[in-house]
Short mmCIF file of N, CA and C in Angstrom, two decimals:
data_model
loop_
_atom_site.label_atom_id
_atom_site.label_comp_id
_atom_site.label_asym_id
_atom_site.label_seq_id
_atom_site.Cartn_x
_atom_site.Cartn_y
_atom_site.Cartn_z
N UNK Q 204 2.73 12.66 0.03
CA UNK Q 204 1.01 12.76 -0.20
C UNK Q 204 1.16 14.37 0.51
N UNK Q 205 0.67 15.67 -0.49
CA UNK Q 205 0.66 16.49 0.00
C UNK Q 205 -0.42 16.91 1.55
N UNK Q 206 -0.41 18.00 1.76
CA UNK Q 206 -1.10 18.64 2.81
C UNK Q 206 -2.86 18.29 2.33
N UNK Q 207 -3.42 18.73 1.33
CA UNK Q 207 -4.64 18.28 0.81
C UNK Q 207 -5.12 17.45 0.94
N UNK Q 208 -4.53 16.25 0.56
CA UNK Q 208 -4.75 14.78 0.60
C UNK Q 208 -4.70 14.41 1.81
N UNK Q 209 -3.81 14.73 2.77
CA UNK Q 209 -3.84 13.98 3.89
C UNK Q 209 -5.37 14.33 4.82
N UNK Q 210 -5.51 15.93 4.58
CA UNK Q 210 -6.57 16.29 5.27
C UNK Q 210 -8.18 15.61 4.70
N UNK Q 211 -7.83 15.16 3.24
CA UNK Q 211 -9.26 14.76 2.54
C UNK Q 211 -9.12 13.26 3.09
N UNK Q 212 -7.96 12.63 3.19
CA UNK Q 212 -7.89 11.14 3.89
C UNK Q 212 -8.62 11.12 5.52
N UNK Q 213 -8.26 12.10 6.22
CA UNK Q 213 -8.48 12.24 7.35
C UNK Q 213 -9.83 12.64 7.61
N UNK Q 214 -10.44 13.49 6.88
CA UNK Q 214 -11.73 13.86 6.86
C UNK Q 214 -13.07 12.55 6.12
N UNK Q 215 -12.23 12.06 5.42
CA UNK Q 215 -12.85 10.66 4.68
C UNK Q 215 -13.06 9.37 5.82
N UNK Q 216 -11.93 9.36 6.58
CA UNK Q 216 -11.86 8.52 7.62
C UNK Q 216 -12.70 8.75 8.33
N UNK Q 217 -12.91 9.69 9.32
CA UNK Q 217 -13.61 10.08 10.16
C UNK Q 217 -15.21 9.92 9.89
N UNK Q 218 -15.36 10.21 8.92
CA UNK Q 218 -16.95 10.39 8.03
C UNK Q 218 -17.60 8.85 7.62
N UNK Q 219 -16.39 8.02 7.14
CA UNK Q 219 -16.63 6.66 7.09
C UNK Q 219 -16.90 5.98 8.51
N UNK Q 220 -16.04 6.19 9.65
CA UNK Q 220 -16.16 5.74 10.79
C UNK Q 220 -17.51 6.21 11.67
N UNK Q 221 -17.58 7.44 11.35
CA UNK Q 221 -19.03 7.84 11.88
C UNK Q 221 -20.09 7.24 11.22
N UNK Q 222 -20.09 6.88 9.83
CA UNK Q 222 -21.15 6.30 9.41
C UNK Q 222 -21.53 4.90 9.62
N UNK Q 223 -20.23 4.03 9.75
CA UNK Q 223 -20.01 2.57 10.39
C UNK Q 223 -20.64 2.57 11.80
N UNK Q 224 -20.40 3.59 12.61
CA UNK Q 224 -20.88 3.22 13.93
C UNK Q 224 -22.44 3.44 14.15
N UNK Q 225 -23.14 4.13 13.00
CA UNK Q 225 -24.40 4.41 13.29
C UNK Q 225 -25.05 3.38 12.43
N UNK Q 226 -24.49 2.71 11.27
CA UNK Q 226 -25.23 1.60 10.69
C UNK Q 226 -25.58 0.45 11.64
N UNK Q 227 -26.91 -0.10 11.00
CA UNK Q 227 -27.46 -1.40 11.79
C UNK Q 227 -26.32 -2.67 11.78
N UNK Q 228 -26.30 -3.50 12.69
CA UNK Q 228 -25.39 -4.49 12.39
C UNK Q 228 -25.69 -5.17 10.86
N UNK Q 229 -24.73 -5.67 10.36
CA UNK Q 229 -25.18 -6.50 9.58
C UNK Q 229 -24.63 -8.07 9.62
N UNK Q 230 -25.24 -8.83 8.78
CA UNK Q 230 -24.97 -10.13 9.07
C UNK Q 230 -23.51 -10.54 8.84
N UNK Q 231 -22.91 -11.69 9.46
CA UNK Q 231 -21.50 -11.53 9.11
C UNK Q 231 -20.98 -12.50 7.91
N UNK Q 232 -20.16 -12.00 7.07
CA UNK Q 232 -19.80 -12.64 5.77
C UNK Q 232 -18.54 -13.41 5.87
N UNK Q 233 -18.67 -14.89 5.08
CA UNK Q 233 -17.55 -15.62 5.26
C UNK Q 233 -16.47 -15.26 5.63
N UNK Q 234 -15.40 -15.58 6.08
CA UNK Q 234 -14.23 -15.47 6.21
C UNK Q 234 -13.50 -14.93 4.77
N UNK Q 235 -13.64 -16.23 3.90
CA UNK Q 235 -12.83 -15.81 2.82
C UNK Q 235 -13.42 -14.58 2.11
N UNK Q 236 -14.74 -14.25 2.10
CA UNK Q 236 -14.76 -12.75 1.15
C UNK Q 236 -14.22 -11.71 2.17
N UNK Q 237 -13.72 -11.52 3.32
CA UNK Q 237 -13.16 -10.11 3.64
C UNK Q 237 -11.51 -10.73 3.29
N UNK Q 238 -11.10 -11.56 3.08
CA UNK Q 238 -9.49 -11.99 2.82
C UNK Q 238 -9.56 -11.39 1.36
N UNK Q 239 -10.61 -12.14 0.49
CA UNK Q 239 -10.71 -11.76 -0.67
C UNK Q 239 -10.77 -10.06 -1.12
N UNK Q 240 -11.33 -9.41 -0.21
CA UNK Q 240 -11.37 -8.06 -0.44
C UNK Q 240 -10.03 -7.30 -0.15
N UNK Q 241 -9.57 -7.81 0.86
CA UNK Q 241 -8.31 -7.12 1.17
C UNK Q 241 -7.28 -7.32 0.15
N UNK Q 242 -7.28 -8.66 -0.32
CA UNK Q 242 -6.09 -9.24 -1.62
C UNK Q 242 -6.63 -8.56 -2.68
N UNK Q 243 -7.37 -7.67 -2.92
CA UNK Q 243 -7.52 -6.80 -4.10
C UNK Q 243 -7.32 -5.49 -3.61
N UNK Q 244 -6.78 -5.13 -2.46
CA UNK Q 244 -6.85 -3.82 -2.20
C UNK Q 244 -5.81 -2.94 -3.12
N UNK Q 245 -6.45 -1.65 -3.51
CA UNK Q 245 -5.69 -1.26 -4.91
C UNK Q 245 -5.85 0.71 -4.44
N UNK Q 246 -4.59 1.27 -5.03
CA UNK Q 246 -5.11 2.29 -4.98
C UNK Q 246 -5.52 3.14 -6.22
N UNK Q 247 -5.42 2.33 -7.12
CA UNK Q 247 -5.98 2.68 -8.65
C UNK Q 247 -5.02 3.05 -9.66
N UNK Q 248 -3.90 3.01 -9.14
CA UNK Q 248 -2.89 3.50 -10.07
C UNK Q 248 -2.15 2.21 -11.19
N UNK Q 249 -2.32 0.97 -10.19
CA UNK Q 249 -1.85 -0.36 -11.17
C UNK Q 249 -2.26 -1.71 -10.24
N UNK Q 250 -2.59 -2.55 -11.16
CA UNK Q 250 -3.29 -3.64 -10.32
C UNK Q 250 -2.52 -4.92 -10.57
N UNK Q 251 -1.28 -4.90 -11.00
CA UNK Q 251 -0.40 -6.10 -11.58
C UNK Q 251 0.41 -6.61 -10.47
N UNK Q 252 1.63 -7.31 -10.64
CA UNK Q 252 2.70 -7.46 -9.84
C UNK Q 252 4.08 -7.80 -10.57
N UNK Q 253 4.15 -6.71 -11.54
CA UNK Q 253 5.57 -6.93 -12.33
C UNK Q 253 6.49 -6.41 -11.28
N UNK Q 254 7.71 -6.64 -11.65
CA UNK Q 254 8.79 -6.38 -10.80
C UNK Q 254 8.97 -4.91 -10.83
N UNK Q 255 8.91 -3.88 -9.69
CA UNK Q 255 8.98 -2.45 -9.87
C UNK Q 255 10.27 -2.03 -9.25
N UNK Q 256 11.18 -1.23 -9.65
CA UNK Q 256 12.45 -0.92 -8.79
C UNK Q 256 13.37 0.38 -9.13
N UNK Q 257 14.02 0.62 -8.77
CA UNK Q 257 14.31 1.98 -8.90
C UNK Q 257 15.16 2.07 -10.42
N UNK Q 258 15.36 2.98 -10.95
CA UNK Q 258 15.67 3.23 -12.64
C UNK Q 258 14.73 3.23 -13.25
N UNK Q 259 13.34 2.65 -13.27
CA UNK Q 259 12.61 2.20 -14.19
C UNK Q 259 11.91 3.58 -14.56
N UNK Q 260 11.38 3.62 -15.75
CA UNK Q 260 11.08 5.23 -16.43
C UNK Q 260 9.68 4.98 -17.07
N UNK Q 261 9.01 5.77 -17.62
CA UNK Q 261 8.00 5.41 -18.47
C UNK Q 261 6.73 5.65 -17.85
N UNK Q 262 5.50 5.98 -18.63
CA UNK Q 262 4.13 5.91 -17.89
C UNK Q 262 3.65 4.80 -17.11
N UNK Q 263 3.84 3.51 -17.54
CA UNK Q 263 3.57 2.24 -17.03
C UNK Q 263 4.46 2.28 -15.61
N UNK Q 264 5.86 2.62 -15.55
CA UNK Q 264 6.69 2.51 -14.31
C UNK Q 264 6.07 3.31 -13.30
N UNK Q 265 5.99 4.73 -13.87
CA UNK Q 265 5.29 5.43 -12.95
C UNK Q 265 4.06 5.21 -12.32
N UNK Q 266 3.34 4.64 -12.96
CA UNK Q 266 2.01 4.24 -12.48
C UNK Q 266 1.81 3.25 -11.26
N UNK Q 267 2.84 2.32 -11.75
CA UNK Q 267 3.65 1.14 -10.68
C UNK Q 267 4.34 1.39 -9.33
N UNK Q 268 5.15 2.64 -9.44
CA UNK Q 268 5.73 3.32 -8.62
C UNK Q 268 4.58 3.95 -7.68
N UNK Q 269 3.67 4.81 -8.08
CA UNK Q 269 2.72 5.59 -7.39
C UNK Q 269 1.86 4.40 -6.51
N UNK Q 270 1.86 3.29 -7.06
CA UNK Q 270 0.53 2.38 -6.50
C UNK Q 270 1.45 1.98 -5.24
N UNK Q 271 2.89 1.71 -5.18
CA UNK Q 271 3.76 1.10 -4.35
C UNK Q 271 3.65 2.23 -3.27
N UNK Q 272 3.71 3.89 -3.56
CA UNK Q 272 3.96 4.66 -2.70
C UNK Q 272 2.75 4.74 -1.95
N UNK Q 273 1.53 4.44 -2.56
CA UNK Q 273 0.05 4.85 -1.87
C UNK Q 273 0.09 3.69 -1.01
N UNK Q 274 0.34 2.39 -1.25
CA UNK Q 274 0.15 1.20 -0.67
C UNK Q 274 1.12 1.12 0.79
N UNK Q 275 2.08 1.67 0.73
CA UNK Q 275 3.06 1.67 1.76
C UNK Q 275 2.44 2.81 2.85
N UNK Q 276 1.71 4.04 1.95
CA UNK Q 276 1.00 4.93 3.14
C UNK Q 276 0.19 4.49 3.67
N UNK Q 277 -0.69 4.02 3.12
CA UNK Q 277 -2.10 3.55 3.79
C UNK Q 277 -1.96 2.04 4.29
N UNK Q 278 -1.23 1.23 3.86
CA UNK Q 278 -1.02 -0.25 4.47
C UNK Q 278 0.03 -0.53 5.44
N UNK Q 279 0.68 0.69 5.75
CA UNK Q 279 1.79 0.28 6.87
C UNK Q 279 2.21 1.34 7.74
N UNK Q 280 2.79 1.44 8.60
CA UNK Q 280 3.13 2.40 9.54
C UNK Q 280 4.37 3.19 8.86
N UNK Q 281 4.95 3.01 7.81
CA UNK Q 281 6.10 3.52 7.47
C UNK Q 281 5.87 5.16 7.53
N UNK Q 282 7.05 5.47 8.17
CA UNK Q 282 7.33 6.96 8.11
C UNK Q 282 8.42 7.58 7.84
N UNK Q 283 8.61 8.75 7.05
CA UNK Q 283 7.63 9.63 6.82
C UNK Q 283 6.86 9.26 5.46
N UNK Q 284 5.70 9.86 5.68
CA UNK Q 284 4.86 9.33 4.46
C UNK Q 284 5.62 9.52 3.18
N UNK Q 285 5.40 8.44 1.86
CA UNK Q 285 6.13 8.98 0.80
C UNK Q 285 5.00 9.89 -0.22
N UNK Q 286 5.81 10.74 -0.82
CA UNK Q 286 4.96 11.45 -1.67
C UNK Q 286 4.72 10.23 -2.91
N UNK Q 287 3.56 10.54 -3.24
CA UNK Q 287 2.98 9.65 -4.30
C UNK Q 287 3.33 10.23 -5.68
N UNK Q 288 4.73 10.43 -6.31
CA UNK Q 288 4.79 11.00 -7.50
C UNK Q 288 5.48 10.50 -8.45
N UNK Q 289 5.34 9.18 -8.14
CA UNK Q 289 6.12 8.09 -9.27
C UNK Q 289 7.49 7.96 -9.68
N UNK Q 290 8.22 8.50 -8.48
CA UNK Q 290 9.51 8.49 -8.63
C UNK Q 290 10.00 7.52 -7.70
N UNK Q 291 11.12 6.68 -8.02
CA UNK Q 291 11.39 5.53 -7.03
C UNK Q 291 12.65 6.19 -6.64
N UNK Q 292 12.68 7.16 -6.16
CA UNK Q 292 13.93 8.07 -5.26
C UNK Q 292 14.34 6.81 -4.17
N UNK Q 293 15.34 7.80 -3.28
CA UNK Q 293 15.83 7.03 -2.38
C UNK Q 293 14.61 6.85 -1.01
N UNK Q 294 13.76 7.97 -1.05
CA UNK Q 294 12.65 7.31 0.24
C UNK Q 294 11.83 6.32 -0.36
N UNK Q 295 11.56 6.05 -1.59
CA UNK Q 295 10.94 5.01 -1.94
C UNK Q 295 11.76 3.81 -1.65
N UNK Q 296 12.80 3.65 -2.24
CA UNK Q 296 13.79 2.69 -2.12
C UNK Q 296 13.88 2.12 -0.69
N UNK Q 297 14.32 3.27 0.32
CA UNK Q 297 14.23 3.05 1.74
C UNK Q 297 13.13 2.30 2.05
N UNK Q 298 11.74 2.97 1.96
CA UNK Q 298 10.70 2.45 2.47
C UNK Q 298 10.18 0.88 2.06
N UNK Q 299 10.80 0.76 0.77
CA UNK Q 299 10.42 -0.58 0.32
C UNK Q 299 11.24 -1.45 1.00
N UNK Q 300 12.37 -1.53 1.27
CA UNK Q 300 13.44 -2.30 2.13
C UNK Q 300 12.69 -2.47 3.87
N UNK Q 301 12.51 -1.37 4.14
CA UNK Q 301 11.98 -1.29 5.49
C UNK Q 301 10.85 -2.40 5.48
N UNK Q 302 9.61 -1.79 4.48
CA UNK Q 302 8.58 -2.83 4.65
C UNK Q 302 8.93 -4.45 4.58
N UNK Q 303 9.47 -4.69 3.36
CA UNK Q 303 9.90 -6.07 3.12
C UNK Q 303 11.01 -6.60 4.58
N UNK Q 304 11.61 -5.72 5.20
CA UNK Q 304 12.31 -6.52 6.63
C UNK Q 304 11.09 -6.55 7.56
N UNK Q 305 9.96 -6.01 7.46
CA UNK Q 305 8.87 -6.35 8.48
C UNK Q 305 8.22 -7.45 8.01
N UNK Q 306 7.93 -7.39 6.63
CA UNK Q 306 7.20 -8.41 5.82
C UNK Q 306 7.83 -9.97 5.90
N UNK Q 307 8.94 -9.79 5.91
CA UNK Q 307 9.49 -11.08 5.65
C UNK Q 307 10.72 -11.32 6.60
N UNK Q 308 10.49 -11.19 8.11
CA UNK Q 308 11.66 -10.91 8.93
C UNK Q 308 12.67 -12.15 9.00
N UNK Q 309 12.11 -13.40 8.47
CA UNK Q 309 13.26 -14.54 8.54
C UNK Q 309 13.63 -15.15 7.17
N UNK Q 310 13.28 -14.18 6.23
CA UNK Q 310 13.80 -14.34 4.95
C UNK Q 310 14.57 -13.36 4.37
N UNK Q 311 15.97 -12.80 4.48
CA UNK Q 311 16.39 -11.70 4.00
C UNK Q 311 16.70 -11.67 2.55
N UNK Q 312 16.44 -12.88 1.77
CA UNK Q 312 16.66 -12.80 0.34
C UNK Q 312 15.56 -11.81 -0.34
N UNK Q 313 14.34 -11.77 0.74
CA UNK Q 313 13.48 -10.70 0.01
C UNK Q 313 13.60 -9.23 0.40
N UNK Q 314 14.82 -9.20 0.84
CA UNK Q 314 15.00 -7.68 1.31
C UNK Q 314 16.03 -7.26 -0.04
N UNK Q 315 15.40 -6.97 -0.92
CA UNK Q 315 16.06 -6.50 -2.09
C UNK Q 315 15.87 -5.12 -3.01
N UNK Q 316 15.07 -4.37 -1.90
CA UNK Q 316 14.62 -2.78 -2.45
C UNK Q 316 13.73 -3.03 -3.99
N UNK Q 317 13.25 -4.18 -3.98
CA UNK Q 317 12.42 -4.11 -5.45
C UNK Q 317 10.98 -4.62 -5.07
N UNK Q 318 10.11 -4.39 -5.72
CA UNK Q 318 8.83 -4.94 -5.27
C UNK Q 318 8.28 -6.24 -6.45
N UNK Q 319 8.43 -7.32 -6.08
CA UNK Q 319 7.98 -8.36 -6.87
C UNK Q 319 6.67 -8.63 -6.38
N UNK Q 320 6.18 -9.95 -6.74
CA UNK Q 320 4.90 -10.54 -6.77
C UNK Q 320 4.70 -10.66 -5.27
N UNK Q 321 5.68 -10.95 -4.43
CA UNK Q 321 5.54 -11.34 -2.72
C UNK Q 321 5.29 -10.03 -2.27
N UNK Q 322 6.46 -9.07 -2.58
CA UNK Q 322 6.07 -7.78 -1.83
C UNK Q 322 4.59 -7.08 -2.18
N UNK Q 323 4.37 -7.37 -3.60
CA UNK Q 323 2.87 -6.86 -3.91
C UNK Q 323 1.79 -7.28 -2.95
N UNK Q 324 1.80 -8.78 -3.03
CA UNK Q 324 0.62 -9.64 -2.18
C UNK Q 324 0.97 -8.91 -0.89
N UNK Q 325 1.83 -8.84 -0.32
CA UNK Q 325 2.18 -7.93 1.31
C UNK Q 325 1.68 -6.73 1.12
N UNK Q 326 1.85 -5.90 0.35
CA UNK Q 326 1.35 -4.62 0.65
C UNK Q 326 -0.21 -4.44 0.06
N UNK Q 327 -0.90 -5.27 -0.62
CA UNK Q 327 -2.21 -5.38 -0.90
C UNK Q 327 -3.01 -6.09 0.10
N UNK Q 328 -2.35 -6.86 1.08
CA UNK Q 328 -3.11 -7.72 2.24
C UNK Q 328 -3.80 -6.90 3.14
N UNK Q 329 -3.72 -5.19 3.16
CA UNK Q 329 -4.28 -4.55 3.85
C UNK Q 329 -3.23 -4.13 5.27
N UNK Q 330 -4.02 -3.57 5.94
CA UNK Q 330 -3.09 -2.73 7.15
C UNK Q 330 -2.38 -3.84 7.93
N UNK Q 331 -1.21 -3.99 7.98
CA UNK Q 331 -0.43 -5.27 8.59
C UNK Q 331 0.70 -4.67 9.37
N UNK Q 332 1.05 -3.52 9.24
CA UNK Q 332 1.95 -2.92 9.93
C UNK Q 332 2.20 -1.57 10.29
#
């Protein structure tokens, strides 16, 4: 993520936070509504669950990889932030592995450096680490 995107994200976050603090209280929504909203979290590059891994090429793969990179940047505390360039290089490869270790601490079979349905679901579940 380049400096302009980071600044824009920070400004947007501050503006939204200020707006929320000034907004009147709303009635509580059922818990399942919040879970549904978080489960559909997306950066807008891709919304499916196809296996995404190193070595994939083409515009569809690039969109999936950008989605992975963006979701890791916004929903985890993984550092350094990933460039959302659509390339499943070493940084993305290592980030996916680290995220999987945190997401599935008791299931090392999930630590495969590939983003499959379970990893997609975790990445889209909102901020969790």
